[in-house]
């Protein structure tokens, strides 16, 4: 049923399994691995190149009746190129992106917010594990931000976003960069919003946990 639903969603977007870049699945029992993989492989058929695929065991879902969850990432290169008027994976920076950096730096200094512009730091904070996918590896290898901003509080995030909206700077949010679908990679330069310093728990009670964006999964477990 899960993969039938995914097929419907792909069809509505005028895409097929050949456009799938990544699959991430969660099951509640390790014994379900073989059955899930058999269904997944049959659904993918001979998709080439095969998508990046991750399979994890979790203790359960909010709805106790649910036994599996599948996340799918898909993109049609031709449609992306038409939508952006550029080849898929090439980077186009906002016309005001780099020109606005001095003004952004002045505003962040006034607010006491850390701004990083060192090339090595910016490059490292502009990447995740996208290279697991041969498609994403070629498409995103040259994509980087112009700077990294590191908020320490919720109000810092508000001030950063206020400045970026006014200066028309694209913003890419980043946690620990452990994703493997390219979610943390800026496609149009601008700012990486590094949320790794926002740690701690907002609410902990039976069945519910609310944590700040930078809280690591190991500590949550």
CSV table of C-alpha atoms in Angstrom, one decimal:
chain,number,residue,atom,x,y,z
A,1,UNK,CA,0.0,0.0,0.0
A,2,UNK,CA,2.8,2.4,0.8
A,3,UNK,CA,4.5,2.0,-2.6
A,4,UNK,CA,1.2,2.1,-4.4
A,5,UNK,CA,0.6,5.5,-2.7
A,6,UNK,CA,4.1,6.7,-3.7
A,7,UNK,CA,3.3,5.6,-7.3
A,8,UNK,CA,0.2,7.8,-7.3
A,9,UNK,CA,2.1,10.8,-6.0
A,10,UNK,CA,4.8,10.4,-8.6
A,11,UNK,CA,2.2,10.1,-11.4
A,12,UNK,CA,0.5,13.3,-10.2
A,13,UNK,CA,3.9,15.1,-10.5
A,14,UNK,CA,4.4,13.5,-14.0
A,15,UNK,CA,7.3,11.5,-12.7
A,16,UNK,CA,8.1,7.8,-12.3
A,17,UNK,CA,10.5,5.5,-10.4
A,18,UNK,CA,13.3,6.6,-12.7
A,19,UNK,CA,13.1,10.0,-11.1
A,20,UNK,CA,13.5,8.8,-7.5
A,21,UNK,CA,16.7,10.1,-5.9
A,22,UNK,CA,16.4,8.6,-2.4
A,23,UNK,CA,14.3,6.4,-0.2
A,24,UNK,CA,14.4,6.4,3.6
A,25,UNK,CA,12.3,3.7,5.3
A,26,UNK,CA,11.5,3.1,9.0
A,27,UNK,CA,10.2,-0.2,10.2
A,28,UNK,CA,9.3,-1.3,13.8
A,29,UNK,CA,10.9,-4.8,13.7
A,30,UNK,CA,14.2,-6.0,12.2
A,31,UNK,CA,12.4,-9.1,11.0
A,32,UNK,CA,10.5,-6.9,8.5
A,33,UNK,CA,13.7,-6.0,6.6
A,34,UNK,CA,13.6,-8.9,4.0
A,35,UNK,CA,9.9,-8.3,3.2
A,36,UNK,CA,10.3,-4.6,2.9
A,37,UNK,CA,13.4,-4.9,0.7
A,38,UNK,CA,11.7,-7.4,-1.6
A,39,UNK,CA,8.7,-5.0,-2.1
A,40,UNK,CA,11.0,-2.0,-2.6
A,41,UNK,CA,13.2,-3.8,-5.1
A,42,UNK,CA,10.1,-5.0,-7.1
A,43,UNK,CA,8.7,-1.5,-7.1
A,44,UNK,CA,11.9,0.1,-8.3
A,45,UNK,CA,12.4,-2.5,-11.0
A,46,UNK,CA,15.5,-1.7,-13.1
A,47,UNK,CA,15.7,2.0,-12.2
A,48,UNK,CA,19.1,3.2,-13.3
A,49,UNK,CA,20.9,4.6,-11.5
A,50,UNK,CA,19.3,3.1,-8.4
A,51,UNK,CA,18.4,5.6,-5.8
A,52,UNK,CA,20.1,6.1,-2.5
A,53,UNK,CA,18.2,3.9,0.0
A,54,UNK,CA,18.3,3.9,3.8
A,55,UNK,CA,16.5,1.4,6.1
A,56,UNK,CA,16.2,2.0,9.9
A,57,UNK,CA,14.5,0.3,12.8
A,58,UNK,CA,12.5,2.5,15.2
A,59,UNK,CA,10.7,1.7,18.4
A,60,UNK,CA,7.3,2.7,17.1
A,61,UNK,CA,5.2,5.5,15.5
A,62,UNK,CA,2.7,7.9,17.1
A,63,UNK,CA,0.0,5.8,15.7
A,64,UNK,CA,0.7,2.3,17.1
A,65,UNK,CA,-1.0,0.6,14.2
A,66,UNK,CA,1.6,1.9,11.8
A,67,UNK,CA,4.4,-0.5,11.1
A,68,UNK,CA,6.4,1.2,8.3
A,69,UNK,CA,7.1,4.7,7.1
A,70,UNK,CA,8.8,5.6,3.8
A,71,UNK,CA,10.2,9.0,2.8
A,72,UNK,CA,10.8,9.6,-0.9
A,73,UNK,CA,12.8,12.3,-2.7
A,74,UNK,CA,12.4,12.7,-6.4
A,75,UNK,CA,13.3,15.3,-9.0
A,76,UNK,CA,12.9,15.5,-12.7
A,77,UNK,CA,16.0,17.1,-14.2
A,78,UNK,CA,14.3,18.4,-17.3
A,79,UNK,CA,11.5,20.1,-15.2
A,80,UNK,CA,14.0,21.6,-12.9
A,81,UNK,CA,16.0,23.1,-15.7
A,82,UNK,CA,12.9,24.5,-17.3
A,83,UNK,CA,11.7,26.0,-14.0
A,84,UNK,CA,14.9,27.7,-13.2
A,85,UNK,CA,16.2,28.4,-16.7
A,86,UNK,CA,19.5,26.7,-15.9
A,87,UNK,CA,21.0,23.2,-16.1
A,88,UNK,CA,20.1,21.0,-13.1
A,89,UNK,CA,22.8,21.3,-10.4
A,90,UNK,CA,24.3,24.5,-11.7
A,91,UNK,CA,24.4,27.3,-9.1
A,92,UNK,CA,22.8,30.7,-9.7
A,93,UNK,CA,23.3,33.3,-6.9
A,94,UNK,CA,20.8,35.9,-6.0
A,95,UNK,CA,21.8,39.2,-7.8
A,96,UNK,CA,22.2,40.8,-4.4
A,97,UNK,CA,23.7,37.9,-2.5
A,98,UNK,CA,27.4,38.8,-2.2
A,99,UNK,CA,26.8,42.5,-2.5
A,100,UNK,CA,24.6,42.4,0.6
A,101,UNK,CA,27.2,40.6,2.7
A,102,UNK,CA,28.9,43.7,4.2
A,103,UNK,CA,25.5,45.0,5.3
A,104,UNK,CA,24.6,41.6,6.7
A,105,UNK,CA,27.9,41.4,8.6
A,106,UNK,CA,27.3,44.8,10.2
A,107,UNK,CA,23.8,43.8,11.3
A,108,UNK,CA,25.0,40.5,12.7
A,109,UNK,CA,27.8,42.2,14.6
A,110,UNK,CA,25.3,44.6,16.1
A,111,UNK,CA,23.2,41.7,17.3
A,112,UNK,CA,26.1,39.7,18.6
A,113,UNK,CA,25.5,36.8,16.1
A,114,UNK,CA,28.4,34.8,14.8
A,115,UNK,CA,29.0,35.1,11.0
A,116,UNK,CA,31.5,32.8,9.4
A,117,UNK,CA,32.9,33.6,5.9
A,118,UNK,CA,36.1,31.5,5.9
A,119,UNK,CA,36.1,29.4,2.6
A,120,UNK,CA,36.8,26.1,4.3
A,121,UNK,CA,34.1,26.6,7.0
A,122,UNK,CA,31.5,27.7,4.5
A,123,UNK,CA,32.2,24.8,2.2
A,124,UNK,CA,32.0,22.3,5.0
A,125,UNK,CA,28.7,23.7,6.3
A,126,UNK,CA,27.3,23.8,2.8
A,127,UNK,CA,27.4,20.0,2.4
A,128,UNK,CA,25.8,16.9,3.8
A,129,UNK,CA,26.0,13.2,2.7
A,130,UNK,CA,24.6,13.9,-0.7
A,131,UNK,CA,27.5,12.1,-2.3
A,132,UNK,CA,25.8,8.8,-1.4
A,133,UNK,CA,23.8,9.3,-4.6
A,134,UNK,CA,25.6,9.3,-7.9
A,135,UNK,CA,23.0,11.7,-9.3
A,136,UNK,CA,23.3,14.2,-6.5
A,137,UNK,CA,27.1,13.9,-6.3
A,138,UNK,CA,27.3,15.3,-9.9
A,139,UNK,CA,24.5,17.8,-9.5
A,140,UNK,CA,25.5,19.4,-6.1
A,141,UNK,CA,29.3,19.2,-5.9
A,142,UNK,CA,29.8,22.9,-6.7
A,143,UNK,CA,26.9,24.3,-4.6
A,144,UNK,CA,28.0,26.5,-1.6
A,145,UNK,CA,26.7,29.3,0.5
A,146,UNK,CA,28.3,32.8,0.8
A,147,UNK,CA,28.4,32.7,4.6
A,148,UNK,CA,27.3,30.8,7.7
A,149,UNK,CA,25.3,32.3,10.5
A,150,UNK,CA,25.2,30.6,13.9
A,151,UNK,CA,22.3,31.6,16.2
A,152,UNK,CA,22.4,30.9,19.9
A,153,UNK,CA,18.8,31.7,20.7
A,154,UNK,CA,15.4,31.7,19.2
A,155,UNK,CA,15.5,35.5,19.0
A,156,UNK,CA,18.8,35.2,17.1
A,157,UNK,CA,16.9,33.2,14.5
A,158,UNK,CA,14.3,35.9,14.3
A,159,UNK,CA,16.9,38.6,13.8
A,160,UNK,CA,18.7,36.6,11.1
A,161,UNK,CA,15.6,36.0,9.1
A,162,UNK,CA,14.5,39.6,9.4
A,163,UNK,CA,17.8,40.7,7.9
A,164,UNK,CA,17.9,38.1,5.2
A,165,UNK,CA,14.4,38.9,4.1
A,166,UNK,CA,15.1,42.6,3.9
A,167,UNK,CA,18.4,42.0,2.0
A,168,UNK,CA,16.8,39.3,-0.2
A,169,UNK,CA,19.3,36.7,0.8
A,170,UNK,CA,18.4,33.0,0.3
A,171,UNK,CA,18.6,31.0,3.5
A,172,UNK,CA,19.3,27.2,3.9
A,173,UNK,CA,18.7,25.7,7.3
A,174,UNK,CA,21.2,23.2,8.7
A,175,UNK,CA,21.2,20.9,11.7
A,176,UNK,CA,24.2,18.5,12.0
A,177,UNK,CA,24.4,17.8,8.2
A,178,UNK,CA,23.7,14.1,8.6
A,179,UNK,CA,21.1,14.0,5.8
A,180,UNK,CA,21.9,12.3,2.6
A,181,UNK,CA,19.5,13.9,0.1
A,182,UNK,CA,21.1,17.3,-0.2
A,183,UNK,CA,18.6,19.1,2.0
A,184,UNK,CA,21.4,21.1,3.7
A,185,UNK,CA,23.0,22.3,0.5
A,186,UNK,CA,22.3,25.9,-0.7
A,187,UNK,CA,21.4,25.9,-4.4
A,188,UNK,CA,21.6,29.7,-4.8
A,189,UNK,CA,24.4,30.9,-2.5
A,190,UNK,CA,23.3,33.1,0.4
A,191,UNK,CA,23.2,32.1,4.0
A,192,UNK,CA,23.5,28.7,5.7
A,193,UNK,CA,21.6,29.0,9.0
A,194,UNK,CA,23.6,26.7,11.3
A,195,UNK,CA,21.2,25.5,14.1
A,196,UNK,CA,23.7,23.2,15.8
A,197,UNK,CA,24.1,25.5,18.8
A,198,UNK,CA,20.3,25.4,19.6
A,199,UNK,CA,20.4,22.5,21.9
A,200,UNK,CA,18.2,21.3,24.8
A,201,UNK,CA,14.7,20.1,25.4
A,202,UNK,CA,11.5,22.2,25.5
A,203,UNK,CA,9.1,19.5,26.7
A,204,UNK,CA,9.5,15.9,27.8
A,205,UNK,CA,6.5,13.8,28.9
A,206,UNK,CA,5.3,10.3,28.2
A,207,UNK,CA,4.9,9.9,24.5
A,208,UNK,CA,6.0,13.5,23.7
A,209,UNK,CA,9.4,15.1,23.3
A,210,UNK,CA,10.1,18.6,22.0
A,211,UNK,CA,13.7,19.4,21.4
A,212,UNK,CA,15.6,22.4,19.8
A,213,UNK,CA,16.8,21.9,16.3
A,214,UNK,CA,20.4,21.3,17.2
A,215,UNK,CA,19.8,18.5,19.7
A,216,UNK,CA,21.5,15.3,18.7
A,217,UNK,CA,19.6,12.1,18.3
A,218,UNK,CA,22.1,10.1,20.5
A,219,UNK,CA,21.3,12.3,23.5
A,220,UNK,CA,17.6,12.2,22.8
A,221,UNK,CA,17.7,8.4,22.8
